[in-house]
């Protein structure tokens, strides 16, 4: 195992400087019995790949409200 110089410009950092998003996540249901969004009242949509419910309206609002180019830890959501 080699010692890596952390001051080198070409060194790769696999964990970029992530920070928490200032906008709360309201589009995911943490109660599996919920059928409607507790924030806007819309019916939850089931994700294709697992039994995860989310509100499409609140997810769209969340994505639109993020106006900066910062890398957030909780912004790793793929829209299909």
mmCIF file of N, CA and C in Angstrom:
data_model
loop_
_atom_site.group_PDB
_atom_site.id
_atom_site.type_symbol
_atom_site.label_atom_id
_atom_site.label_comp_id
_atom_site.label_asym_id
_atom_site.label_seq_id
_atom_site.Cartn_x
_atom_site.Cartn_y
_atom_site.Cartn_z
ATOM 1 N N UNK A 1 0.842 -1.174 0.000
ATOM 2 C CA UNK A 1 0.000 0.000 0.000
ATOM 3 C C UNK A 1 0.889 1.239 0.000
ATOM 4 N N UNK A 2 0.593 2.147 -0.901
ATOM 5 C CA UNK A 2 1.400 3.352 -1.020
ATOM 6 C C UNK A 2 0.797 4.497 -0.211
ATOM 7 N N UNK A 3 1.666 5.372 0.229
ATOM 8 C CA UNK A 3 1.212 6.588 0.894
ATOM 9 C C UNK A 3 0.887 7.612 -0.189
ATOM 10 N N UNK A 4 -0.295 8.187 -0.101
ATOM 11 C CA UNK A 4 -0.751 9.138 -1.110
ATOM 12 C C UNK A 4 -0.571 10.546 -0.577
ATOM 13 N N UNK A 5 -0.018 11.406 -1.415
ATOM 14 C CA UNK A 5 0.152 12.806 -1.053
ATOM 15 C C UNK A 5 -1.193 13.509 -1.230
ATOM 16 N N UNK A 6 -1.775 13.979 -0.146
ATOM 17 C CA UNK A 6 -3.097 14.609 -0.220
ATOM 18 C C UNK A 6 -3.052 16.021 -0.795
ATOM 19 N N UNK A 7 -1.868 16.584 -0.948
ATOM 20 C CA UNK A 7 -1.739 17.925 -1.511
ATOM 21 C C UNK A 7 -1.613 17.908 -3.025
ATOM 22 N N UNK A 8 -1.555 16.736 -3.608
ATOM 23 C CA UNK A 8 -1.401 16.602 -5.047
ATOM 24 C C UNK A 8 -2.700 17.011 -5.749
ATOM 25 N N UNK A 9 -2.609 17.810 -6.804
ATOM 26 C CA UNK A 9 -3.790 18.259 -7.539
ATOM 27 C C UNK A 9 -4.496 17.107 -8.235
ATOM 28 N N UNK A 10 -3.759 16.074 -8.601
ATOM 29 C CA UNK A 10 -4.327 14.966 -9.352
ATOM 30 C C UNK A 10 -4.861 13.850 -8.458
ATOM 31 N N UNK A 11 -4.805 14.006 -7.153
ATOM 32 C CA UNK A 11 -5.307 12.951 -6.276
ATOM 33 C C UNK A 11 -6.830 12.897 -6.367
ATOM 34 N N UNK A 12 -7.357 11.692 -6.289
ATOM 35 C CA UNK A 12 -8.800 11.473 -6.413
ATOM 36 C C UNK A 12 -9.415 11.319 -5.036
ATOM 37 N N UNK A 13 -10.455 12.083 -4.762
ATOM 38 C CA UNK A 13 -11.167 11.990 -3.495
ATOM 39 C C UNK A 13 -12.511 11.311 -3.765
ATOM 40 N N UNK A 14 -12.692 10.037 -3.344
ATOM 41 C CA UNK A 14 -13.945 9.336 -3.633
ATOM 42 C C UNK A 14 -15.137 9.875 -2.846
ATOM 43 N N UNK A 15 -14.885 10.673 -1.829
ATOM 44 C CA UNK A 15 -15.975 11.276 -1.057
ATOM 45 C C UNK A 15 -15.899 12.787 -1.186
ATOM 46 N N UNK A 16 -16.599 13.351 -2.160
ATOM 47 C CA UNK A 16 -16.562 14.805 -2.318
ATOM 48 C C UNK A 16 -17.172 15.500 -1.111
ATOM 49 N N UNK A 17 -17.022 16.764 -1.042
ATOM 50 C CA UNK A 17 -17.519 17.551 0.088
ATOM 51 C C UNK A 17 -19.045 17.633 0.043
ATOM 52 N N UNK A 18 -19.691 16.652 0.646
ATOM 53 C CA UNK A 18 -21.149 16.617 0.672
ATOM 54 C C UNK A 18 -21.665 17.371 1.883
ATOM 55 N N UNK A 19 -22.814 17.959 1.728
ATOM 56 C CA UNK A 19 -23.443 18.622 2.861
ATOM 57 C C UNK A 19 -24.941 18.373 2.806
ATOM 58 N N UNK A 20 -25.601 18.599 3.904
ATOM 59 C CA UNK A 20 -27.042 18.373 3.975
ATOM 60 C C UNK A 20 -27.792 19.459 3.211
ATOM 61 N N UNK A 21 -28.887 19.053 2.616
ATOM 62 C CA UNK A 21 -29.717 19.994 1.880
ATOM 63 C C UNK A 21 -30.501 20.865 2.856
ATOM 64 N N UNK A 22 -30.614 22.162 2.574
ATOM 65 C CA UNK A 22 -31.403 23.039 3.443
ATOM 66 C C UNK A 22 -32.909 22.863 3.249
ATOM 67 N N UNK A 23 -33.311 22.158 2.187
ATOM 68 C CA UNK A 23 -34.724 21.951 1.892
ATOM 69 C C UNK A 23 -35.141 20.589 2.448
ATOM 70 N N UNK A 24 -36.169 20.533 3.297
ATOM 71 C CA UNK A 24 -36.575 19.249 3.884
ATOM 72 C C UNK A 24 -37.164 18.300 2.836
ATOM 73 N N UNK A 25 -36.947 17.009 3.047
ATOM 74 C CA UNK A 25 -37.493 15.985 2.158
ATOM 75 C C UNK A 25 -38.896 15.649 2.637
ATOM 76 N N UNK A 26 -39.888 16.012 1.840
ATOM 77 C CA UNK A 26 -41.283 15.789 2.221
ATOM 78 C C UNK A 26 -41.982 14.804 1.292
ATOM 79 N N UNK A 27 -41.293 14.281 0.288
ATOM 80 C CA UNK A 27 -41.962 13.473 -0.721
ATOM 81 C C UNK A 27 -41.955 11.980 -0.429
ATOM 82 N N UNK A 28 -41.270 11.531 0.620
ATOM 83 C CA UNK A 28 -41.203 10.110 0.950
ATOM 84 C C UNK A 28 -42.069 9.827 2.166
ATOM 85 N N UNK A 29 -42.845 8.753 2.080
ATOM 86 C CA UNK A 29 -43.668 8.329 3.208
ATOM 87 C C UNK A 29 -42.858 7.378 4.079
ATOM 88 N N UNK A 30 -42.809 7.658 5.367
ATOM 89 C CA UNK A 30 -42.114 6.770 6.290
ATOM 90 C C UNK A 30 -43.089 5.851 7.017
ATOM 91 N N UNK A 31 -44.352 5.945 6.687
ATOM 92 C CA UNK A 31 -45.378 5.068 7.240
ATOM 93 C C UNK A 31 -45.973 4.282 6.078
ATOM 94 N N UNK A 32 -45.798 2.972 6.072
ATOM 95 C CA UNK A 32 -46.249 2.159 4.941
ATOM 96 C C UNK A 32 -47.765 2.107 4.824
ATOM 97 N N UNK A 33 -48.481 2.548 5.835
ATOM 98 C CA UNK A 33 -49.944 2.542 5.788
ATOM 99 C C UNK A 33 -50.513 3.798 5.131
ATOM 100 N N UNK A 34 -49.703 4.829 4.967
ATOM 101 C CA UNK A 34 -50.182 6.068 4.342
ATOM 102 C C UNK A 34 -50.500 5.828 2.868
ATOM 103 N N UNK A 35 -51.624 6.342 2.424
ATOM 104 C CA UNK A 35 -51.990 6.264 1.015
ATOM 105 C C UNK A 35 -51.896 7.621 0.337
ATOM 106 N N UNK A 36 -52.032 8.685 1.130
ATOM 107 C CA UNK A 36 -51.961 10.045 0.597
ATOM 108 C C UNK A 36 -50.839 10.808 1.286
ATOM 109 N N UNK A 37 -50.280 11.763 0.572
ATOM 110 C CA UNK A 37 -49.199 12.594 1.098
ATOM 111 C C UNK A 37 -49.705 13.409 2.289
ATOM 112 N N UNK A 38 -48.925 13.441 3.347
ATOM 113 C CA UNK A 38 -49.335 14.182 4.542
ATOM 114 C C UNK A 38 -49.143 15.687 4.367
ATOM 115 N N UNK A 39 -48.421 16.115 3.331
ATOM 116 C CA UNK A 39 -48.172 17.540 3.105
ATOM 117 C C UNK A 39 -49.139 18.160 2.105
ATOM 118 N N UNK A 40 -49.375 17.478 0.980
ATOM 119 C CA UNK A 40 -50.238 18.079 -0.041
ATOM 120 C C UNK A 40 -51.529 17.300 -0.274
ATOM 121 N N UNK A 41 -51.635 16.076 0.224
ATOM 122 C CA UNK A 41 -52.854 15.297 0.090
ATOM 123 C C UNK A 41 -52.957 14.453 -1.165
ATOM 124 N N UNK A 42 -51.992 14.557 -2.074
ATOM 125 C CA UNK A 42 -52.006 13.755 -3.301
ATOM 126 C C UNK A 42 -51.765 12.283 -2.974
ATOM 127 N N UNK A 43 -52.241 11.393 -3.844
ATOM 128 C CA UNK A 43 -52.042 9.959 -3.652
ATOM 129 C C UNK A 43 -50.580 9.608 -3.931
ATOM 130 N N UNK A 44 -50.006 8.765 -3.062
ATOM 131 C CA UNK A 44 -48.620 8.338 -3.243
ATOM 132 C C UNK A 44 -48.486 7.441 -4.470
ATOM 133 N N UNK A 45 -47.325 7.481 -5.097
ATOM 134 C CA UNK A 45 -46.994 6.640 -6.235
ATOM 135 C C UNK A 45 -45.984 5.607 -5.762
ATOM 136 N N UNK A 46 -46.144 4.371 -6.220
ATOM 137 C CA UNK A 46 -45.233 3.292 -5.838
ATOM 138 C C UNK A 46 -44.055 3.269 -6.807
ATOM 139 N N UNK A 47 -42.839 3.199 -6.265
ATOM 140 C CA UNK A 47 -41.637 3.114 -7.091
ATOM 141 C C UNK A 47 -41.615 1.769 -7.818
ATOM 142 N N UNK A 48 -40.983 1.726 -8.985
ATOM 143 C CA UNK A 48 -40.964 0.523 -9.810
ATOM 144 C C UNK A 48 -40.127 -0.603 -9.202
ATOM 145 N N UNK A 49 -39.022 -0.258 -8.604
ATOM 146 C CA UNK A 49 -38.037 -1.259 -8.206
ATOM 147 C C UNK A 49 -38.182 -1.765 -6.778
ATOM 148 N N UNK A 50 -38.997 -1.139 -5.966
ATOM 149 C CA UNK A 50 -39.192 -1.596 -4.586
ATOM 150 C C UNK A 50 -40.521 -1.045 -4.079
ATOM 151 N N UNK A 51 -40.925 -1.507 -2.927
ATOM 152 C CA UNK A 51 -42.178 -1.010 -2.366
ATOM 153 C C UNK A 51 -41.899 0.265 -1.579
ATOM 154 N N UNK A 52 -41.625 1.331 -2.296
ATOM 155 C CA UNK A 52 -41.381 2.639 -1.695
ATOM 156 C C UNK A 52 -42.394 3.611 -2.274
ATOM 157 N N UNK A 53 -43.111 4.273 -1.409
ATOM 158 C CA UNK A 53 -44.103 5.244 -1.840
ATOM 159 C C UNK A 53 -43.509 6.642 -1.819
ATOM 160 N N UNK A 54 -43.880 7.443 -2.809
ATOM 161 C CA UNK A 54 -43.432 8.830 -2.839
ATOM 162 C C UNK A 54 -44.499 9.698 -3.487
ATOM 163 N N UNK A 55 -44.459 10.972 -3.156
ATOM 164 C CA UNK A 55 -45.401 11.936 -3.716
ATOM 165 C C UNK A 55 -44.733 12.639 -4.899
ATOM 166 N N UNK A 56 -45.308 12.470 -6.066
ATOM 167 C CA UNK A 56 -44.726 13.048 -7.273
ATOM 168 C C UNK A 56 -44.771 14.579 -7.240
ATOM 169 N N UNK A 57 -45.832 15.143 -6.692
ATOM 170 C CA UNK A 57 -45.972 16.601 -6.621
ATOM 171 C C UNK A 57 -44.909 17.207 -5.697
ATOM 172 N N UNK A 58 -44.711 16.605 -4.504
ATOM 173 C CA UNK A 58 -43.713 17.117 -3.554
ATOM 174 C C UNK A 58 -42.291 16.876 -4.055
ATOM 175 N N UNK A 59 -42.063 15.757 -4.768
ATOM 176 C CA UNK A 59 -40.746 15.498 -5.351
ATOM 177 C C UNK A 59 -40.421 16.543 -6.409
ATOM 178 N N UNK A 60 -41.392 16.869 -7.243
ATOM 179 C CA UNK A 60 -41.194 17.898 -8.264
ATOM 180 C C UNK A 60 -40.903 19.253 -7.625
ATOM 181 N N UNK A 61 -41.626 19.582 -6.565
ATOM 182 C CA UNK A 61 -41.393 20.839 -5.854
ATOM 183 C C UNK A 61 -39.989 20.855 -5.241
ATOM 184 N N UNK A 62 -39.554 19.723 -4.683
ATOM 185 C CA UNK A 62 -38.221 19.614 -4.075
ATOM 186 C C UNK A 62 -37.128 19.858 -5.119
ATOM 187 N N UNK A 63 -37.270 19.236 -6.283
ATOM 188 C CA UNK A 63 -36.267 19.388 -7.341
ATOM 189 C C UNK A 63 -36.242 20.819 -7.854
ATOM 190 N N UNK A 64 -37.394 21.446 -7.999
ATOM 191 C CA UNK A 64 -37.452 22.832 -8.472
ATOM 192 C C UNK A 64 -36.904 23.824 -7.454
ATOM 193 N N UNK A 65 -37.037 23.512 -6.161
ATOM 194 C CA UNK A 65 -36.573 24.430 -5.118
ATOM 195 C C UNK A 65 -35.060 24.434 -4.946
ATOM 196 N N UNK A 66 -34.384 23.392 -5.418
ATOM 197 C CA UNK A 66 -32.924 23.365 -5.328
ATOM 198 C C UNK A 66 -32.393 24.191 -6.495
ATOM 199 N N UNK A 67 -31.910 25.374 -6.188
ATOM 200 C CA UNK A 67 -31.496 26.294 -7.247
ATOM 201 C C UNK A 67 -29.987 26.421 -7.387
ATOM 202 N N UNK A 68 -29.229 25.879 -6.439
ATOM 203 C CA UNK A 68 -27.779 26.006 -6.526
ATOM 204 C C UNK A 68 -27.164 24.722 -7.076
ATOM 205 N N UNK A 69 -25.871 24.741 -7.307
ATOM 206 C CA UNK A 69 -25.168 23.603 -7.884
ATOM 207 C C UNK A 69 -24.381 22.817 -6.849
ATOM 208 N N UNK A 70 -24.714 22.947 -5.579
ATOM 209 C CA UNK A 70 -24.003 22.206 -4.546
ATOM 210 C C UNK A 70 -24.359 20.725 -4.610
ATOM 211 N N UNK A 71 -23.434 19.904 -4.183
ATOM 212 C CA UNK A 71 -23.659 18.464 -4.149
ATOM 213 C C UNK A 71 -24.204 18.111 -2.778
ATOM 214 N N UNK A 72 -25.443 17.638 -2.754
ATOM 215 C CA UNK A 72 -26.061 17.281 -1.488
ATOM 216 C C UNK A 72 -26.093 15.772 -1.334
ATOM 217 N N UNK A 73 -25.949 15.333 -0.113
ATOM 218 C CA UNK A 73 -25.954 13.916 0.188
ATOM 219 C C UNK A 73 -27.290 13.280 -0.161
ATOM 220 N N UNK A 74 -28.388 13.974 0.073
ATOM 221 C CA UNK A 74 -29.708 13.406 -0.161
ATOM 222 C C UNK A 74 -30.257 13.699 -1.558
ATOM 223 N N UNK A 75 -29.447 14.214 -2.443
ATOM 224 C CA UNK A 75 -29.896 14.560 -3.778
ATOM 225 C C UNK A 75 -29.488 13.513 -4.801
ATOM 226 N N UNK A 76 -29.256 12.305 -4.362
ATOM 227 C CA UNK A 76 -28.868 11.220 -5.258
ATOM 228 C C UNK A 76 -30.098 10.432 -5.671
ATOM 229 N N UNK A 77 -31.074 11.095 -6.228
ATOM 230 C CA UNK A 77 -32.319 10.467 -6.647
ATOM 231 C C UNK A 77 -32.353 10.485 -8.163
ATOM 232 N N UNK A 78 -32.565 9.324 -8.769
ATOM 233 C CA UNK A 78 -32.671 9.259 -10.218
ATOM 234 C C UNK A 78 -34.136 9.342 -10.608
ATOM 235 N N UNK A 79 -34.450 10.208 -11.519
ATOM 236 C CA UNK A 79 -35.811 10.350 -12.018
ATOM 237 C C UNK A 79 -35.918 9.538 -13.301
ATOM 238 N N UNK A 80 -36.848 8.594 -13.320
ATOM 239 C CA UNK A 80 -37.006 7.721 -14.490
ATOM 240 C C UNK A 80 -38.210 8.162 -15.273
#
